[in-house]
Amino acid sequence: MEKPGYEIAILGAGNVAWHLAPALETAGHTVSCIYSRSLEHAQALAGKLTSARATNNLDLTSEAADLYILAVKDAALTELLAEARFPENSLVAHTSGTQPLSVFKANPGIRGGVFYPLQTFSKQTLVDFKEIPFCLECADENGMLLLQKTARSLSNQVSEVSSEQRKILHLAAVFASNFTNHLLGISHKIMKEGQLNFDLLQPLVTQTIAKAFGQDPFSVQTGPAVRFDENTIQTQLKALENQVTYREIYELISRSIQQQASKS
Amino acid sequence: MEKPGYEIAILGAGNVAWHLAPALETAGHTVSCIYSRSLEHAQALAGKLTSARATNNLDLTSEAADLYILAVKDAALTELLAEARFPENSLVAHTSGTQPLSVFKANPGIRGGVFYPLQTFSKQTLVDFKEIPFCLECADENGMLLLQKTARSLSNQVSEVSSEQRKILHLAAVFASNFTNHLLGISHKIMKEGQLNFDLLQPLVTQTIAKAFGQDPFSVQTGPAVRFDENTIQTQLKALENQVTYREIYELISRSIQQQASKS
């Protein structure tokens, strides 16, 4: 693997920064600076690193770095970009799945980019960066090259993805990850109320996911809806009669499964 | 592992039987007979086994076996039980997640049981029986003992689950597996239409599932809905404006996520 050894400043000390900063060090880069609105948070992350200074000052004009990574919440990005000062012509990339490249338009003195790791991060859970797809975007050719080298030093899956495609990707990820998690939450609640161990379902769910990524998931659909098994559907709806929203979800997804089955 | 070496007859030659029959042989049992309405299907499965005869005759009174496993579709079970003849006092267990033990009431000459492997089976996909939870039920003590020994010869996860609990388990499985697969199907379709490779989402989905089984999935919910990020929600709804049902699913699950978030 290449070890290009860039100087990188990270703005943000949340879940993404928490995993990304040490991984960048391991890959041979120098993380020179961690900014957070909360100095305490910046210090907590900098303390895990070799030589990063912690700061809550957004004037970074004297903080020379090859790349500034903005690993902050979507809601904080515009405000951060309005307040932060970077050295002239700096390469500044955000890690968001939803924000377009044009979010940098208000900062003509810098080269904007996107450095989006397509994964869900939480502080407690270890992640293997090798397996994380990085989606990159940059209008500047040298900027893109630097983003590519940096991403490839972390991961085996690096692609260029336009803002327009990233929007589609993010919508697909909401269905595949956020909504799936909510269904698992409903399932967990049903099991708990029935005094059953949720872990009983883990082999089934793991196999369901493995099958879904082997082919078009619609083609391997199973269950009462796709069998048009009205008996079971009615029994299960009755079991949900006191949980209005879950009942609506059951009805709507069953209808959608049946619409799909009637098409193919 | 115990190798009790029972004589087992299997009625059915579909996905469950296809995996279960060879696994029973490997575990030291003798599969003596495969019944299917289609003799050809019975022969195809019997051909994978050491010494099973194939039959499409439901008079099994001269087919002595320690256990008769009914691995047929739910819709076929009642009819099969009405037509089949077993030796007096036989132990006959079905593999269904939805059918109660009382389905055997019409057959007073046999001891009914449930031998339910909580997994999704398809002929192409290998399954590791060791990891599959088996849910057993039998009113007869000796019958339950035999079902337990058989299940334990296949799997490390064997539990007694009542018909009432199995109903709850099956409802939870519909949300966690069938509905999750449909959401992955929608996600696959969105990616395909955007000329993006669905596999890009696999690490994210795998991590989502791993996190959901580590704790209450509701407590690790991410995405625009739980952030009450109305901007992103409206943008994504607009992207779905030509896909009415998917738009409804997006709206309903987002609302459910927000209801849950407001509770906790």
Coordinates of C-alpha atoms in Angstrom, one line a residue, chain A residues 74 98 118-122 125-127 131 133 157 159 165 167-191 194-196 198-205 207-209 211-213 216-218 220-224 227 232 235-236 239-240 245-246 248-250 252-257 259-260, chain B residues 74 98 118-122 125-127 131 133 157 159 165 167-191 194-196 198-205 207-209 211-213 216-218 220-224 227 232 235-236 239-240 245-246 248-250 252-257 259-260:
Chain A
D74 CA -24.6 18.2 7.8
T98 CA -25.8 14.5 1.4
L118 CA -20.0 5.1 3.0
Q119 CA -20.3 3.6 6.4
T120 CA -22.1 4.1 9.7
F121 CA -19.8 5.1 12.6
S122 CA -20.3 5.0 16.3
T125 CA -17.8 0.0 17.3
L126 CA -14.6 -0.9 15.5
V127 CA -14.6 -0.4 11.7
E131 CA -13.8 -2.5 3.3
P133 CA -16.2 2.4 0.0
Q157 CA -12.8 0.6 -2.6
S159 CA -14.7 5.6 -6.6
Q165 CA -25.0 10.3 -8.0
K167 CA -27.8 12.0 -3.8
I168 CA -29.1 8.8 -5.3
L169 CA -26.6 6.7 -3.2
H170 CA -27.7 8.5 -0.1
L171 CA -31.4 7.8 -0.8
A172 CA -30.7 4.1 -1.4
A173 CA -28.7 4.0 1.8
V174 CA -31.6 5.4 3.8
F175 CA -33.8 2.5 2.6
A176 CA -31.0 -0.1 3.0
S177 CA -29.6 1.0 6.4
N178 CA -31.7 3.6 8.3
F179 CA -35.1 2.0 7.4
T180 CA -33.8 -1.5 7.8
N181 CA -32.5 -0.6 11.3
H182 CA -36.0 0.7 12.2
L183 CA -37.6 -2.5 11.1
L184 CA -35.1 -4.4 13.2
G185 CA -36.1 -2.1 16.1
I186 CA -39.8 -3.1 15.6
S187 CA -38.8 -6.7 15.5
H188 CA -36.7 -6.4 18.6
K189 CA -39.7 -4.8 20.4
I190 CA -42.1 -7.6 19.3
M191 CA -39.6 -10.2 20.5
G194 CA -43.1 -11.8 23.7
Q195 CA -40.2 -12.6 26.1
L196 CA -38.2 -14.0 23.3
F198 CA -33.9 -11.1 19.7
D199 CA -30.6 -13.0 19.0
L200 CA -32.7 -16.0 17.8
L201 CA -33.3 -13.9 14.6
Q202 CA -29.6 -13.1 13.9
P203 CA -28.8 -16.1 11.7
L204 CA -32.0 -15.5 9.6
V205 CA -31.2 -11.8 9.1
Q207 CA -28.7 -15.0 5.7
T208 CA -31.3 -12.6 4.3
I209 CA -28.7 -9.9 3.8
K211 CA -28.9 -13.5 -0.3
A212 CA -30.0 -10.0 -1.0
F213 CA -26.5 -9.0 -2.1
D216 CA -31.9 -8.7 -7.1
P217 CA -33.5 -8.9 -3.7
F218 CA -36.9 -8.8 -5.3
V220 CA -35.6 -13.9 -3.6
Q221 CA -38.5 -12.4 -1.6
T222 CA -40.1 -14.8 0.8
G223 CA -42.9 -14.5 3.4
P224 CA -46.7 -14.3 3.6
R227 CA -47.2 -15.9 -1.2
T232 CA -51.3 -15.3 7.8
T235 CA -53.6 -13.0 11.7
Q236 CA -50.4 -10.9 11.9
A239 CA -51.6 -9.2 16.5
L240 CA -50.6 -5.6 15.7
T245 CA -48.0 2.7 13.1
Y246 CA -46.5 -0.8 13.0
E248 CA -49.6 0.6 8.9
I249 CA -46.0 -0.4 8.1
Y250 CA -47.0 -4.1 7.9
L252 CA -48.0 -0.9 3.3
I253 CA -44.8 -3.0 2.8
S254 CA -47.0 -6.1 2.2
R255 CA -48.9 -4.2 -0.5
S256 CA -45.6 -3.1 -2.0
I257 CA -44.3 -6.6 -2.0
Q259 CA -47.3 -5.0 -6.3
Q260 CA -43.7 -6.0 -7.1
Chain B
D74 CA -48.0 -24.0 4.9
T98 CA -46.8 -20.3 11.4
L118 CA -35.6 -20.5 11.9
Q119 CA -33.8 -19.8 8.7
T120 CA -34.5 -18.9 5.1
F121 CA -33.7 -21.7 2.7
S122 CA -33.1 -21.7 -1.1
T125 CA -27.4 -21.2 -1.0
L126 CA -25.4 -23.3 1.5
V127 CA -26.6 -23.2 5.1
E131 CA -26.0 -21.8 13.6
P133 CA -32.0 -22.0 15.9
Q157 CA -29.3 -23.6 19.2
S159 CA -35.2 -24.3 22.2
Q165 CA -44.6 -17.7 21.1
K167 CA -46.6 -16.8 16.3
I168 CA -44.8 -13.8 17.8
L169 CA -41.5 -15.1 16.6
H170 CA -42.9 -15.4 13.1
L171 CA -44.3 -11.8 13.1
A172 CA -40.9 -10.5 14.3
A173 CA -39.2 -12.5 11.5
V174 CA -41.5 -11.0 8.9
F175 CA -40.3 -7.5 9.9
A176 CA -36.7 -8.5 10.3
S177 CA -36.3 -10.6 7.3
N178 CA -39.1 -10.4 4.7
F179 CA -39.7 -6.6 5.0
T180 CA -35.9 -5.9 5.3
N181 CA -35.4 -7.8 2.0
H182 CA -38.1 -5.7 0.3
L183 CA -36.4 -2.5 1.5
L184 CA -33.1 -3.9 0.1
G185 CA -35.0 -4.5 -3.2
I186 CA -36.1 -0.9 -3.3
S187 CA -32.6 0.2 -2.6
H188 CA -31.2 -2.1 -5.3
K189 CA -33.7 -0.6 -7.8
I190 CA -32.7 3.0 -6.9
M191 CA -29.0 2.2 -7.3
G194 CA -28.8 5.6 -10.9
Q195 CA -26.2 3.4 -12.6
L196 CA -24.6 2.7 -9.2
F198 CA -25.6 -2.1 -5.3
D199 CA -22.5 -3.8 -3.7
L200 CA -21.3 -0.3 -2.6
L201 CA -23.9 -0.6 0.1
Q202 CA -22.9 -4.0 1.4
P203 CA -20.4 -2.9 4.1
L204 CA -22.9 -0.3 5.4
V205 CA -25.8 -2.8 5.6
Q207 CA -22.4 -3.0 9.9
T208 CA -26.0 -1.8 10.4
I209 CA -27.1 -5.4 11.1
K211 CA -25.0 -2.9 15.4
A212 CA -28.7 -3.7 15.6
F213 CA -27.9 -7.1 17.2
D216 CA -31.8 -2.1 21.0
P217 CA -31.8 -1.1 17.4
F218 CA -33.9 2.0 18.2
V220 CA -28.6 3.3 17.4
Q221 CA -31.0 4.8 14.8
T222 CA -29.2 7.1 12.3
G223 CA -30.3 9.1 9.2
P224 CA -32.4 12.1 8.3
R227 CA -32.2 13.9 13.1
T232 CA -33.1 16.1 3.4
T235 CA -35.3 16.4 -1.1
Q236 CA -35.5 12.6 -0.9
A239 CA -36.6 12.2 -5.8
L240 CA -39.3 9.5 -5.2
T245 CA -45.6 3.3 -3.1
Y246 CA -41.9 3.9 -2.3
E248 CA -45.4 6.3 1.0
I249 CA -43.0 3.8 2.6
Y250 CA -40.4 6.6 3.0
L252 CA -44.4 6.2 6.9
I253 CA -41.1 4.8 8.2
S254 CA -39.7 8.3 8.7
R255 CA -42.8 9.2 10.7
S256 CA -42.4 6.0 12.8
I257 CA -38.7 6.7 13.4
Q259 CA -42.5 8.9 16.8
Q260 CA -40.0 6.5 18.4

